[in-house]
Amino acid sequence: MTIKLDPWGAAIPESYARIMEEFGISSFEKILHSVPEPSPLMKRNVIFGHRDFGRVLDAIKKGEKFAAMTGLMPSGRMHIGHKLVIDQLIWYQNHKSDIFLCVADLEAYSARGISFEQSRKLAIEEYLANYQALGLDVERCHVYFQSTSSTVRHLAFLLSKRVNFSEMKAIYGFVGESSISHVFYPMIDIADILHPQLEEFGGPRPTVIPVGIDQDPHIRLARDVAARFQKEFKFILPSSTYQRLLPGLTGEKMSSSKPETAVFLTDSDEEIKKKLRNAFTGGLPTAAEQRKVGGDFTKCRIYELYVYHLIPDDEKLEEIRELCKSGKMICGECKTKAIELMRAYLVEHRAKYKRALPKVKKIVEKA
Amino acid sequence: MTIKLDPWGAAIPESYARIMEEFGISSFEKILHSVPEPSPLMKRNVIFGHRDFGRVLDAIKKGEKFAAMTGLMPSGRMHIGHKLVIDQLIWYQNHKSDIFLCVADLEAYSARGISFEQSRKLAIEEYLANYQALGLDVERCHVYFQSTSSTVRHLAFLLSKRVNFSEMKAIYGFVGESSISHVFYPMIDIADILHPQLEEFGGPRPTVIPVGIDQDPHIRLARDVAARFQKEFKFILPSSTYQRLLPGLTGEKMSSSKPETAVFLTDSDEEIKKKLRNAFTGGLPTAAEQRKVGGDFTKCRIYELYVYHLIPDDEKLEEIRELCKSGKMICGECKTKAIELMRAYLVEHRAKYKRALPKVKKIVEKA
């Protein structure tokens, strides 16, 4: 059976292992031992897969140049799930990577009808200022907008000469009603991924793109296209890492368009309280029952927040797991703890955001 | 029966009248009386059709702004058939039109694999310098290259949001193997046609595109798209005129890639002589027979050269027709006359070209 990944859909893949095998994604766990100073996300298997990450590790170890890139589609508010990618970029920046941040305003226009002015405002206020507040040094990043990057659009057109409609249809499932901007858009995505290797942006070098597994079709196409233009551009096939998706608080996928599923970095204390109180857990119908049998943290959205963001210390995390399993701490108490941690985190984040915003505005003006 | 026009094919439409009726192209002859100072090409029905040319005539009569545009694909040498369009642009420029000249280097790349450097050189040396030599004031034209016009590419992407794959397929006959650059390219063409109406290029105003009937699919799509973006851009539906194709000397379509079919503006005297001597005529097998029965000028490629270019004076043309019909002048004599006229024309043209080239190089450097 062929599993079709749809980068624009919202389905959470059922079995990562099966997809990894089918599409040739390697296990990150198996190379973890060779990663210098692995991040909590790496150690906890939140980053579970990769393609050709070895060449990025080599570059890090040898002190050679490499790049990391990500795109942001300014379609709504930045939630804590988005933070996953930024945490990785910070790790790369600390390991001397060039960082490319692409504001996907052409995608926002093509897929959601968002105007370029609106995209610009959202990109700065909802995304880039948060990135800076999270610890990414935006000033040292190459920030650009798809709509104004002549180079990327030009490259997209060049590369599209060796990609045919059948291939694109097989990957993205286009139909007759698909607009031409929709059909062409993936080529811009490919150009985003490959342009850091153009001479004017630093030349051919290892590049890593941290993505969710639903973005793998873009990565595969980018790698194929890179190979087809070896002669002209000497592209090194881009590497990728795959992080698990932070599941939504309610059980659905976390999504900006469904506020109840996500913690936003700009949520108020009241909103945090309400959302976390209503979160889906692995608890039992009654407190008495749960105290007796214990909870199931593997199903719990609060536990996921601990793993992904709130408790970087492995021993403390272990402690909570035990308290849950043994029934010594039931969901109400645990939620109170999570709300406290999240509030404390966001109070600090808000202060950082306030300082970051004017700085980022200035940086982007120059972009 | 549906007649599919193929702008990239080489077929000469069998029946112009039928196509005009099917696709709603109006007769130019019927509006000729309202054209101020009509050009020989108009009077001789070389320009045989139009869409909405009335609004261009209105602009001319009222002294209001309008624009004319054409694209040149720098894929080979400029032949005398190309001159037809330039003659029209000169007429428009004399009637105070803004002129837009688009160097279709993205098309040359996409359709023929021609590099941008090569395109630039060809555009200057084979086309624009000849335009200037023919009498177009290139300095007063907006000359641009598709590959470097950020505005046009951006507009192409915007417009492509409201054109779907089925439509494009119906018009251009794309198949699975069509490259994405081929699929997207017509949108650049549409943007070329509509961009003179963007505020930064002069705002909405009548625009005329002189084309061959094989280019009508582009025109119809451009008009449809213009209508779909009324709200955003207030586009006035572009007008078009249709000129007959100058038939090739040998009977085939005139084509840069088949030198024997075309007179190039840079041909030597010897080449002219050889090509015209070998041209297809409406003569009879023997001179004696032809002197008796007369020739058939309606089939004659030499006569077409007179009509389109060599003899602007209607009375002189009439005279030649009579000499041919009556058998008083047979093909050999007529060809000698045509060779003389063409040589005299090209000698003068070469001198003009020599002066035009450095001037045009300077102009394009600034473009």
XYZ file of C-alpha atoms in Angstrom:
734
model
C 0.000 0.000 0.000
C 1.267 3.441 -0.827
C 0.973 5.987 1.917
C 0.483 9.412 0.427
C 1.834 12.207 2.570
C 0.051 15.456 2.108
C 2.006 18.520 3.211
C -1.112 20.655 3.078
C -3.428 18.235 4.855
C -3.936 17.905 8.547
C -3.727 14.145 9.089
C -1.293 12.831 11.693
C 0.467 9.817 10.165
C -0.586 6.643 11.949
C 2.659 4.844 12.004
C 5.923 6.738 11.784
C 7.930 3.520 11.611
C 6.117 2.289 8.543
C 6.532 5.626 6.787
C 10.215 5.756 7.661
C 10.737 2.364 6.128
C 8.704 3.097 3.037
C 10.348 6.420 2.261
C 13.855 5.627 3.451
C 14.063 7.947 6.444
C 16.811 6.841 8.865
C 16.444 6.548 12.640
C 17.861 9.471 14.588
C 18.282 7.325 17.684
C 20.909 5.268 15.896
C 23.172 8.261 15.293
C 22.468 10.000 18.603
C 25.780 8.778 20.076
C 27.709 10.691 17.433
C 25.925 14.014 18.017
C 27.990 16.462 20.095
C 25.947 17.953 22.964
C 22.597 16.582 21.755
C 19.584 18.703 22.661
C 16.748 17.401 24.878
C 14.579 17.072 21.740
C 17.207 14.777 20.239
C 17.698 12.734 23.390
C 13.970 12.286 23.922
C 13.416 11.039 20.401
C 11.160 13.983 19.578
C 13.547 14.236 16.642
C 13.119 10.677 15.511
C 14.337 10.572 11.926
C 16.747 12.091 9.421
C 18.099 11.989 5.902
C 21.858 12.354 5.474
C 22.318 14.107 8.799
C 25.804 12.588 8.893
C 27.196 15.229 6.572
C 25.905 17.960 8.876
C 27.539 16.253 11.859
C 30.773 16.025 9.894
C 30.641 19.738 9.163
C 30.033 20.504 12.837
C 32.902 18.289 13.953
C 35.326 19.637 11.388
C 34.231 23.240 11.930
C 33.197 23.467 8.271
C 30.426 25.619 6.890
C 26.852 24.386 6.815
C 23.395 25.916 6.759
C 19.999 25.302 8.302
C 16.781 26.675 6.908
C 13.128 26.835 7.705
C 10.084 28.526 6.319
C 7.295 30.157 8.235
C 3.866 30.628 6.761
C 2.414 33.707 8.424
C -1.158 32.481 8.524
C -2.030 32.853 12.164
C -0.464 32.916 15.597
C 2.694 31.133 16.653
C 1.978 28.257 19.005
C 4.186 26.192 21.230
C 4.320 23.460 18.582
C 6.152 25.838 16.267
C 8.723 26.375 19.006
C 10.088 22.882 18.307
C 11.695 24.015 15.075
C 13.104 27.184 16.605
C 14.692 25.179 19.419
C 16.476 23.204 16.737
C 17.597 26.304 14.844
C 19.026 27.705 18.074
C 20.986 24.487 18.498
C 22.288 24.837 14.933
C 23.139 28.496 15.418
C 25.095 27.567 18.536
C 26.959 25.063 16.379
C 27.925 27.821 13.912
C 25.355 27.218 11.209
C 24.201 29.874 8.776
C 20.457 30.170 9.379
C 17.961 30.996 6.615
C 14.457 32.074 7.592
C 11.994 32.217 4.743
C 8.736 34.085 5.200
C 6.442 32.058 2.958
C 4.184 34.912 2.003
C 3.688 33.555 -1.518
C 2.400 30.339 0.035
C 0.175 32.301 2.422
C -1.186 34.165 -0.586
C -1.554 31.087 -2.760
C -3.001 28.734 -0.154
C -4.867 31.129 2.150
C -5.378 34.357 0.242
C -3.423 36.385 2.805
C -2.186 39.733 1.493
C 1.527 40.533 1.480
C 1.115 43.438 3.909
C -0.733 41.212 6.338
C 1.912 38.514 5.940
C 4.659 40.990 6.715
C 2.970 42.165 9.897
C 2.204 38.631 11.085
C 5.696 37.432 10.238
C 7.266 40.117 12.395
C 4.860 40.213 15.298
C 3.787 36.600 15.582
C 6.866 34.758 14.422
C 10.200 36.530 14.159
C 9.869 38.506 17.389
C 8.992 35.259 19.151
C 12.005 33.536 17.575
C 14.248 36.247 18.935
C 12.589 36.010 22.350
C 13.099 32.236 22.318
C 16.823 32.774 21.894
C 17.467 32.753 18.151
C 19.710 35.636 17.128
C 17.573 36.861 14.229
C 20.126 39.481 13.307
C 22.588 36.762 12.370
C 19.960 34.954 10.248
C 19.200 35.500 6.563
C 15.574 36.600 6.777
C 13.766 37.023 3.475
C 10.278 37.227 2.021
C 9.387 34.947 -0.874
C 7.434 37.742 -2.541
C 10.437 40.026 -2.762
C 13.238 37.540 -3.276
C 13.962 37.793 -6.940
C 16.698 35.170 -6.648
C 14.429 32.511 -5.194
C 11.684 33.075 -7.752
C 14.209 33.033 -10.544
C 15.758 29.816 -9.254
C 12.284 28.279 -8.912
C 11.663 28.929 -12.588
C 15.037 27.537 -13.618
C 14.582 24.366 -11.594
C 11.038 23.830 -12.831
C 12.403 23.024 -16.260
C 13.373 19.531 -15.089
C 10.270 18.673 -13.063
C 7.221 17.522 -14.915
C 3.545 17.734 -14.161
C 3.108 13.980 -13.595
C 5.697 13.956 -10.831
C 4.126 16.913 -9.107
C 0.703 15.379 -9.413
C 1.909 12.107 -7.894
C 3.411 13.941 -4.939
C 0.821 16.633 -4.315
C -2.303 15.120 -5.814
C -3.135 18.072 -8.066
C -6.420 17.966 -9.953
C -7.763 19.964 -12.888
C -9.178 22.579 -10.542
C -5.808 23.189 -8.904
C -4.713 26.736 -9.597
C -1.496 27.313 -11.488
C -0.081 29.125 -8.464
C -0.773 25.985 -6.428
C 0.891 23.835 -9.108
C 3.931 26.092 -9.304
C 4.261 26.816 -5.600
C 6.228 23.678 -4.617
C 8.983 24.815 -6.976
C 9.360 27.963 -4.875
C 9.630 25.737 -1.846
C 12.380 23.744 -3.553
C 14.172 26.966 -4.462
C 13.887 28.092 -0.819
C 15.619 24.901 0.244
C 18.376 25.014 -2.377
C 19.140 28.726 -2.717
C 21.478 28.867 0.322
C 23.836 26.818 -1.868
C 23.984 29.421 -4.644
C 27.347 31.155 -4.849
C 25.920 34.494 -3.728
C 24.534 32.922 -0.526
C 27.596 30.942 0.461
C 27.931 28.245 -2.190
C 27.392 24.490 -2.056
C 27.519 23.124 1.499
C 25.543 20.761 3.738
C 22.110 22.174 4.548
C 19.640 20.821 7.031
C 15.911 21.404 7.104
C 14.080 20.394 10.279
C 10.564 19.311 9.330
C 7.557 17.279 10.360
C 7.149 14.051 8.463
C 4.251 15.569 6.508
C 6.822 17.857 4.824
C 8.910 14.965 3.555
C 7.520 15.123 -0.022
C 9.082 18.601 -0.343
C 12.392 17.256 0.955
C 12.421 14.317 -1.429
C 11.589 16.519 -4.376
C 14.251 19.043 -3.337
C 16.832 16.242 -3.173
C 15.785 14.874 -6.559
C 15.950 18.305 -8.144
C 19.316 19.018 -6.508
C 20.634 15.864 -8.163
C 19.212 16.861 -11.550
C 21.070 20.205 -11.442
C 24.411 18.831 -10.235
C 26.202 20.025 -13.301
C 24.958 23.603 -13.126
C 24.966 24.271 -9.379
C 26.996 21.505 -7.671
C 24.268 21.266 -5.020
C 24.960 18.988 -2.081
C 21.781 16.996 -1.457
C 20.021 18.716 1.442
C 19.716 16.860 4.747
C 16.602 16.803 6.895
C 15.486 15.893 10.379
C 11.975 14.826 11.330
C 10.362 15.826 14.584
C 7.221 14.314 16.007
C 4.297 16.683 15.895
C 3.329 18.051 19.274
C -0.228 16.717 19.547
C -2.996 19.212 20.176
C -4.304 19.691 23.712
C -7.705 18.299 22.821
C -6.471 15.204 20.990
C -6.566 16.727 17.477
C -3.480 18.083 15.687
C -2.266 21.354 17.181
C -3.403 24.125 14.877
C -3.395 27.917 14.865
C -6.863 27.891 13.431
C -8.248 25.892 16.390
C -7.197 27.899 19.464
C -8.402 25.222 21.900
C -5.828 22.764 20.518
C -2.795 24.991 21.030
C -0.930 27.075 23.558
C 0.015 30.335 21.869
C 3.127 32.166 22.934
C 0.937 35.226 23.414
C -1.802 33.510 25.443
C -2.897 35.227 28.664
C -2.718 33.505 32.061
C -6.458 32.956 31.934
C -6.310 31.321 28.532
C -3.474 29.024 29.620
C -5.437 27.984 32.663
C -8.562 27.216 30.686
C -6.820 25.328 27.889
C -4.671 23.174 30.154
C -7.591 22.411 32.480
C -9.534 21.125 29.457
C -6.623 19.158 28.021
C -6.955 15.491 27.172
C -5.084 13.214 29.631
C -4.588 9.545 30.367
C -6.635 9.774 33.569
C -9.498 7.586 34.749
C -13.162 8.535 35.246
C -12.890 8.993 39.026
C -10.090 10.283 41.228
C -10.474 7.316 43.580
C -10.045 4.867 40.732
C -6.978 6.712 39.407
C -5.324 6.838 42.832
C -5.711 3.087 42.926
C -4.685 2.061 39.362
C -2.557 5.018 38.268
C -2.748 7.141 35.056
C -1.541 6.447 31.525
C 0.967 9.193 30.703
C 1.490 7.821 27.164
C -1.889 9.218 26.176
C -1.571 12.473 28.087
C -1.253 15.867 26.370
C 0.018 17.483 29.539
C 2.820 14.944 29.730
C 3.706 15.769 26.110
C 4.071 19.430 27.108
C 6.529 18.345 29.801
C 8.509 16.251 27.336
C 8.612 18.794 24.533
C 9.031 22.003 26.476
C 8.348 22.351 30.155
C 10.721 19.900 31.865
C 14.148 19.722 30.228
C 15.569 17.843 33.226
C 15.357 14.093 32.604
C 15.290 13.109 36.308
C 12.409 15.442 37.086
C 10.519 14.035 34.141
C 11.111 10.489 35.393
C 9.773 11.536 38.791
C 6.525 12.800 37.298
C 6.097 9.654 35.249
C 6.374 7.621 38.446
C 3.930 9.827 40.345
C 1.422 9.404 37.498
C 1.849 5.657 37.048
C 1.595 4.989 40.751
C -1.504 7.124 41.163
C 0.223 9.355 43.708
C -0.473 12.403 41.561
C -3.764 12.574 39.689
C -4.631 14.761 36.708
C -5.977 17.785 38.576
C -2.796 18.217 40.579
C -0.649 17.537 37.557
C -2.524 20.155 35.514
C -2.041 22.716 38.277
C 1.691 22.018 38.115
C 1.734 22.302 34.302
C -0.248 25.550 34.411
C 2.237 26.970 36.889
C 5.228 25.954 34.773
C 3.647 27.255 31.587
C 2.638 30.555 33.192
C 6.094 31.092 34.616
C 7.586 30.289 31.242
C 5.279 32.625 29.360
C 5.690 35.504 31.841
C 9.384 35.416 31.167
C 8.801 34.928 27.457
C 6.490 37.950 27.280
C 9.168 40.166 28.803
C 11.679 38.868 26.283
C 9.177 39.346 23.471
C 8.674 42.967 24.446
C 12.370 43.637 24.114
C 12.635 41.553 20.946
C 9.876 43.196 18.921
C 11.454 46.609 18.180
C 14.781 44.927 17.507
C 13.245 42.500 15.016
C 11.281 45.263 13.298
C 14.526 47.067 12.678
C 16.238 43.924 11.369
C 13.387 43.115 8.999
C 13.229 46.654 7.643
C 16.683 46.052 6.276
C 15.683 42.622 4.838
C -15.297 20.900 -34.731
C -12.937 22.640 -32.404
C -9.860 24.154 -33.963
C -7.031 24.103 -31.503
C -4.546 26.907 -31.987
C -1.094 26.097 -30.820
C 1.123 29.102 -30.127
C 4.207 26.889 -30.023
C 3.463 24.871 -33.122
C 4.324 25.767 -36.637
C 1.071 25.085 -38.504
C -0.371 27.849 -40.672
C -4.120 28.010 -39.982
C -6.025 26.826 -43.018
C -8.880 29.201 -42.936
C -8.578 32.531 -41.175
C -12.244 33.317 -41.712
C -13.421 30.210 -39.937
C -11.089 30.837 -36.997
C -12.222 34.444 -36.743
C -15.808 33.368 -36.546
C -15.188 30.599 -34.058
C -13.084 32.687 -31.676
C -14.860 35.999 -32.099
C -12.109 37.971 -33.822
C -13.530 41.007 -35.657
C -12.657 42.055 -39.200
C -10.129 44.868 -39.439
C -11.390 45.823 -42.872
C -14.714 46.882 -41.378
C -13.132 49.482 -39.116
C -10.460 50.607 -41.555
C -12.469 53.753 -42.460
C -12.234 54.973 -38.878
C -8.455 54.557 -38.609
C -6.580 57.856 -38.956
C -3.708 57.588 -41.454
C -3.882 53.811 -41.822
C -0.593 52.091 -42.614
C -0.048 50.084 -45.812
C -0.290 46.894 -43.749
C -3.746 47.965 -42.599
C -4.915 49.041 -46.038
C -3.682 45.850 -47.665
C -5.492 43.657 -45.169
C -2.223 42.185 -43.919
C -3.698 43.217 -40.606
C -6.964 41.393 -41.054
C -8.490 41.063 -37.590
C -8.748 42.635 -34.163
C -10.288 42.456 -30.728
C -11.551 45.697 -29.206
C -9.336 47.876 -31.359
C -12.030 50.533 -31.087
C -10.846 51.636 -27.677
C -7.334 52.148 -29.030
C -8.715 54.256 -31.881
C -10.718 56.281 -29.349
C -7.574 56.926 -27.339
C -5.698 58.011 -30.465
C -8.503 60.343 -31.534
C -8.946 61.873 -28.083
C -5.189 62.127 -27.497
C -5.536 59.879 -24.463
C -2.900 57.505 -23.162
C -2.576 54.008 -24.496
C 0.102 51.363 -24.778
C 1.322 48.797 -27.276
C 3.443 45.829 -26.383
C 5.239 42.957 -27.977
C 7.567 40.224 -26.915
C 10.590 38.973 -28.722
C 11.980 35.529 -28.166
C 15.697 35.758 -28.851
C 16.062 32.324 -30.354
C 17.664 33.045 -33.694
C 18.013 35.751 -36.289
C 15.479 38.430 -37.052
C 13.852 37.890 -40.428
C 11.727 40.104 -42.592
C 8.563 38.467 -41.237
C 9.343 39.853 -37.793
C 9.516 43.302 -39.320
C 5.724 43.254 -39.688
C 5.237 43.753 -35.960
C 7.872 46.452 -35.741
C 6.206 48.367 -38.572
C 3.065 48.374 -36.481
C 4.861 49.489 -33.330
C 6.380 52.375 -35.273
C 2.866 53.369 -36.344
C 1.730 53.241 -32.704
C 4.746 55.184 -31.521
C 3.976 57.844 -34.123
C 0.473 57.954 -32.658
C 1.864 58.628 -29.180
C 1.638 55.166 -27.698
C 3.806 53.940 -24.846
C 5.707 50.978 -26.246
C 6.699 47.965 -24.144
C 9.286 45.561 -25.519
C 9.643 42.342 -23.611
C 12.689 40.171 -24.168
C 11.230 36.718 -23.559
C 14.389 35.164 -22.223
C 12.466 32.998 -19.759
C 10.557 31.553 -22.684
C 13.774 31.061 -24.637
C 15.171 29.245 -21.627
C 12.040 27.225 -20.974
C 11.225 26.298 -24.575
C 14.662 26.195 -26.187
C 17.198 25.929 -23.391
C 18.890 29.198 -24.376
C 21.011 30.725 -21.608
C 20.243 34.209 -20.317
C 23.588 35.594 -21.465
C 23.012 34.282 -24.958
C 19.482 35.708 -24.935
C 20.786 39.115 -23.966
C 23.308 39.174 -26.762
C 20.816 37.958 -29.362
C 18.159 40.384 -28.147
C 20.470 43.348 -28.610
C 22.263 42.367 -31.793
C 19.571 40.524 -33.707
C 16.428 42.271 -32.574
C 16.604 45.597 -30.770
C 19.322 47.103 -32.977
C 17.278 46.091 -36.008
C 14.160 47.661 -34.466
C 16.023 50.912 -34.039
C 17.351 50.683 -37.603
C 13.814 50.078 -38.874
C 12.696 53.343 -37.290
C 11.444 52.470 -33.834
C 12.840 54.843 -31.234
C 14.003 52.190 -28.762
C 15.064 54.814 -26.270
C 11.447 55.872 -25.807
C 10.349 52.228 -25.311
C 10.164 50.304 -22.055
C 12.616 47.501 -22.787
C 12.842 44.754 -20.181
C 14.022 41.176 -19.743
C 11.609 38.643 -18.278
C 14.391 37.069 -16.259
C 15.162 40.264 -14.383
C 11.731 41.837 -14.152
C 10.707 41.126 -10.614
C 7.394 42.918 -11.151
C 6.336 40.732 -14.055
C 7.232 37.487 -12.310
C 5.469 38.625 -9.180
C 2.374 39.588 -11.150
C 2.478 36.221 -12.945
C 2.327 34.453 -9.622
C -0.515 36.630 -8.334
C -2.577 36.118 -11.468
C -1.973 32.381 -11.517
C -4.121 32.017 -8.422
C -7.263 32.347 -10.547
C -6.269 30.164 -13.473
C -6.552 26.446 -13.081
C -4.728 23.561 -14.648
C -7.718 22.335 -16.699
C -8.039 25.681 -18.465
C -4.369 25.800 -19.282
C -4.422 22.232 -20.486
C -7.375 22.956 -22.776
C -5.572 25.932 -24.283
C -2.019 24.652 -24.487
C -2.524 20.899 -24.558
C -0.168 20.105 -21.670
C 0.536 16.470 -20.906
C 2.042 14.712 -17.908
C 5.527 15.100 -19.314
C 5.165 18.872 -19.666
C 7.675 20.560 -17.415
C 6.414 22.833 -14.666
C 8.220 25.755 -16.280
C 6.282 25.046 -19.469
C 3.024 24.876 -17.484
C 3.753 28.104 -15.642
C 5.237 30.024 -18.555
C 1.964 31.261 -20.110
C 1.246 33.108 -16.864
C 4.422 35.118 -17.424
C 3.146 35.900 -20.878
C -0.141 37.101 -19.398
C 1.743 39.224 -16.900
C 3.808 40.693 -19.759
C 0.591 41.736 -21.461
C -1.079 43.182 -18.371
C 1.793 44.767 -16.455
C 1.781 48.041 -18.475
C -1.518 48.692 -16.690
C -0.013 48.473 -13.196
C 0.121 51.851 -11.470
C 3.924 51.965 -11.551
C 3.917 51.531 -15.346
C 1.223 54.050 -16.176
C -1.975 52.572 -14.757
C -5.028 51.087 -16.480
C -5.339 52.175 -20.105
C -6.056 50.646 -23.503
C -3.261 48.329 -24.583
C -2.813 46.730 -27.954
C -0.815 43.628 -28.785
C -0.145 42.976 -32.483
C 0.029 39.217 -32.978
C -0.292 36.401 -35.447
C -3.464 34.397 -35.109
C -1.485 31.533 -33.561
C -0.935 33.784 -30.535
C -4.646 34.314 -29.952
C -4.879 31.756 -27.096
C -2.540 33.988 -25.074
C -4.678 37.017 -25.866
C -7.919 35.318 -24.878
C -6.414 34.055 -21.646
C -4.962 37.505 -20.901
C -8.399 39.060 -21.419
C -10.094 36.445 -19.221
C -7.541 36.940 -16.473
C -7.818 40.735 -16.766
C -11.552 40.369 -16.147
C -11.008 38.107 -13.131
C -8.777 40.720 -11.479
C -10.983 43.730 -12.191
C -11.443 44.458 -8.529
C -7.765 44.444 -7.655
C -6.201 46.087 -10.705
C -8.972 47.750 -12.748
C -7.416 46.299 -15.907
C -8.907 47.394 -19.197
C -9.250 44.276 -21.344
C -6.285 44.317 -23.716
C -6.924 44.799 -27.421
C -5.203 42.878 -30.171
C -4.641 42.970 -33.899
C -3.933 39.956 -36.083
C -1.564 40.068 -38.999
C -1.285 37.443 -41.661
C 1.930 35.481 -41.482
C 4.384 36.314 -44.200
C 4.691 32.940 -45.920
C 8.149 31.431 -46.259
C 10.013 31.785 -49.538
C 9.899 28.072 -50.177
C 6.209 27.570 -49.393
C 6.678 26.577 -45.770
C 6.212 28.963 -42.836
C 8.990 31.534 -42.586
C 11.257 30.409 -39.801
C 14.597 31.491 -38.345
C 15.575 27.881 -38.005
C 15.146 27.246 -41.752
C 17.297 29.911 -43.445
C 16.060 29.036 -46.937
C 12.500 30.080 -45.952
C 13.387 33.568 -44.746
C 15.143 36.782 -45.672
C 17.196 37.869 -42.689
C 17.866 41.520 -42.101
C 21.545 40.649 -41.945
C 21.655 38.537 -45.134
C 24.440 39.292 -47.614
C 23.719 40.280 -51.222
C 24.693 36.808 -52.342
C 22.298 35.165 -49.901
C 19.448 37.425 -50.985
C 20.084 36.589 -54.587
C 20.140 32.866 -53.984
C 17.056 32.787 -51.766
C 14.897 34.928 -54.018
C 15.993 33.068 -57.139
C 14.822 29.833 -55.492
C 11.576 31.278 -54.189
C 8.252 29.619 -54.930
C 6.138 31.570 -57.464
C 2.898 31.249 -59.384
C 4.712 30.785 -62.668
C 4.259 28.118 -65.325
C 6.677 25.380 -66.399
C 7.948 27.222 -69.465
C 8.547 30.875 -70.154
C 6.687 30.594 -73.461
C 3.593 29.182 -71.768
C 3.668 31.897 -69.097
C 4.024 34.703 -71.628
C 0.879 33.341 -73.242
C -1.345 32.590 -70.186
C 0.151 34.856 -67.541
C 1.249 34.029 -63.955
C -0.739 33.511 -60.764
C 0.479 36.171 -58.327
C -1.836 34.873 -55.560
C 0.482 31.908 -55.069
C 3.705 33.853 -55.428
C 6.120 34.421 -52.519
C 7.864 37.212 -54.389
C 4.577 39.033 -54.754
C 4.000 38.656 -51.007
C 7.340 40.386 -50.411
C 6.114 43.279 -52.541
C 2.845 43.478 -50.613
C 4.315 43.220 -47.151
C 7.478 45.229 -47.541
C 9.002 46.137 -50.842
C 6.353 48.190 -52.623
C 4.396 50.517 -50.348
C 2.956 52.401 -53.342
C -0.423 50.913 -54.292
C -0.280 52.012 -57.924
C 3.103 50.451 -58.512
C 1.857 47.246 -56.954
C -1.174 47.268 -59.248
C 1.142 47.689 -62.202
C 3.172 44.616 -61.278
C 0.014 42.571 -60.811
C -1.061 43.492 -64.336
C 2.347 42.698 -65.817
C 2.238 39.285 -64.156
C -1.364 38.426 -65.051
C -0.890 39.437 -68.651
C 2.345 37.477 -69.011
C 4.257 40.615 -69.949
C 6.662 40.027 -67.068
C 7.642 36.475 -66.242
C 9.147 35.157 -63.017
C 12.815 35.546 -63.872
C 12.473 39.259 -64.632
C 10.253 39.762 -61.618
C 12.754 38.070 -59.321
C 15.545 40.281 -60.663
C 13.413 43.283 -59.774
C 12.657 41.935 -56.289
C 16.335 41.140 -55.683
C 17.240 44.690 -56.649
C 14.609 46.210 -54.365
C 15.561 43.948 -51.480
C 19.276 44.608 -51.929
C 18.754 48.339 -52.048
C 16.599 48.123 -48.971
C 19.078 46.023 -47.039
C 22.083 48.135 -48.027
C 20.388 51.114 -46.466
C 19.220 49.027 -43.529
C 22.746 47.780 -42.852
C 24.032 51.326 -42.632
C 21.245 52.212 -40.211
C 21.923 49.067 -38.213
C 25.574 50.011 -37.863
C 24.609 53.330 -36.311
C 21.838 51.769 -34.210
C 23.854 49.008 -32.533
C 26.045 51.072 -30.152
C 23.059 53.262 -29.302
C 20.887 50.277 -28.438
C 23.648 48.662 -26.394
C 23.781 51.780 -24.284
C 20.005 51.886 -23.857
C 19.794 48.249 -22.836
C 22.613 48.590 -20.339
C 20.353 50.949 -18.446
C 17.350 48.580 -18.723
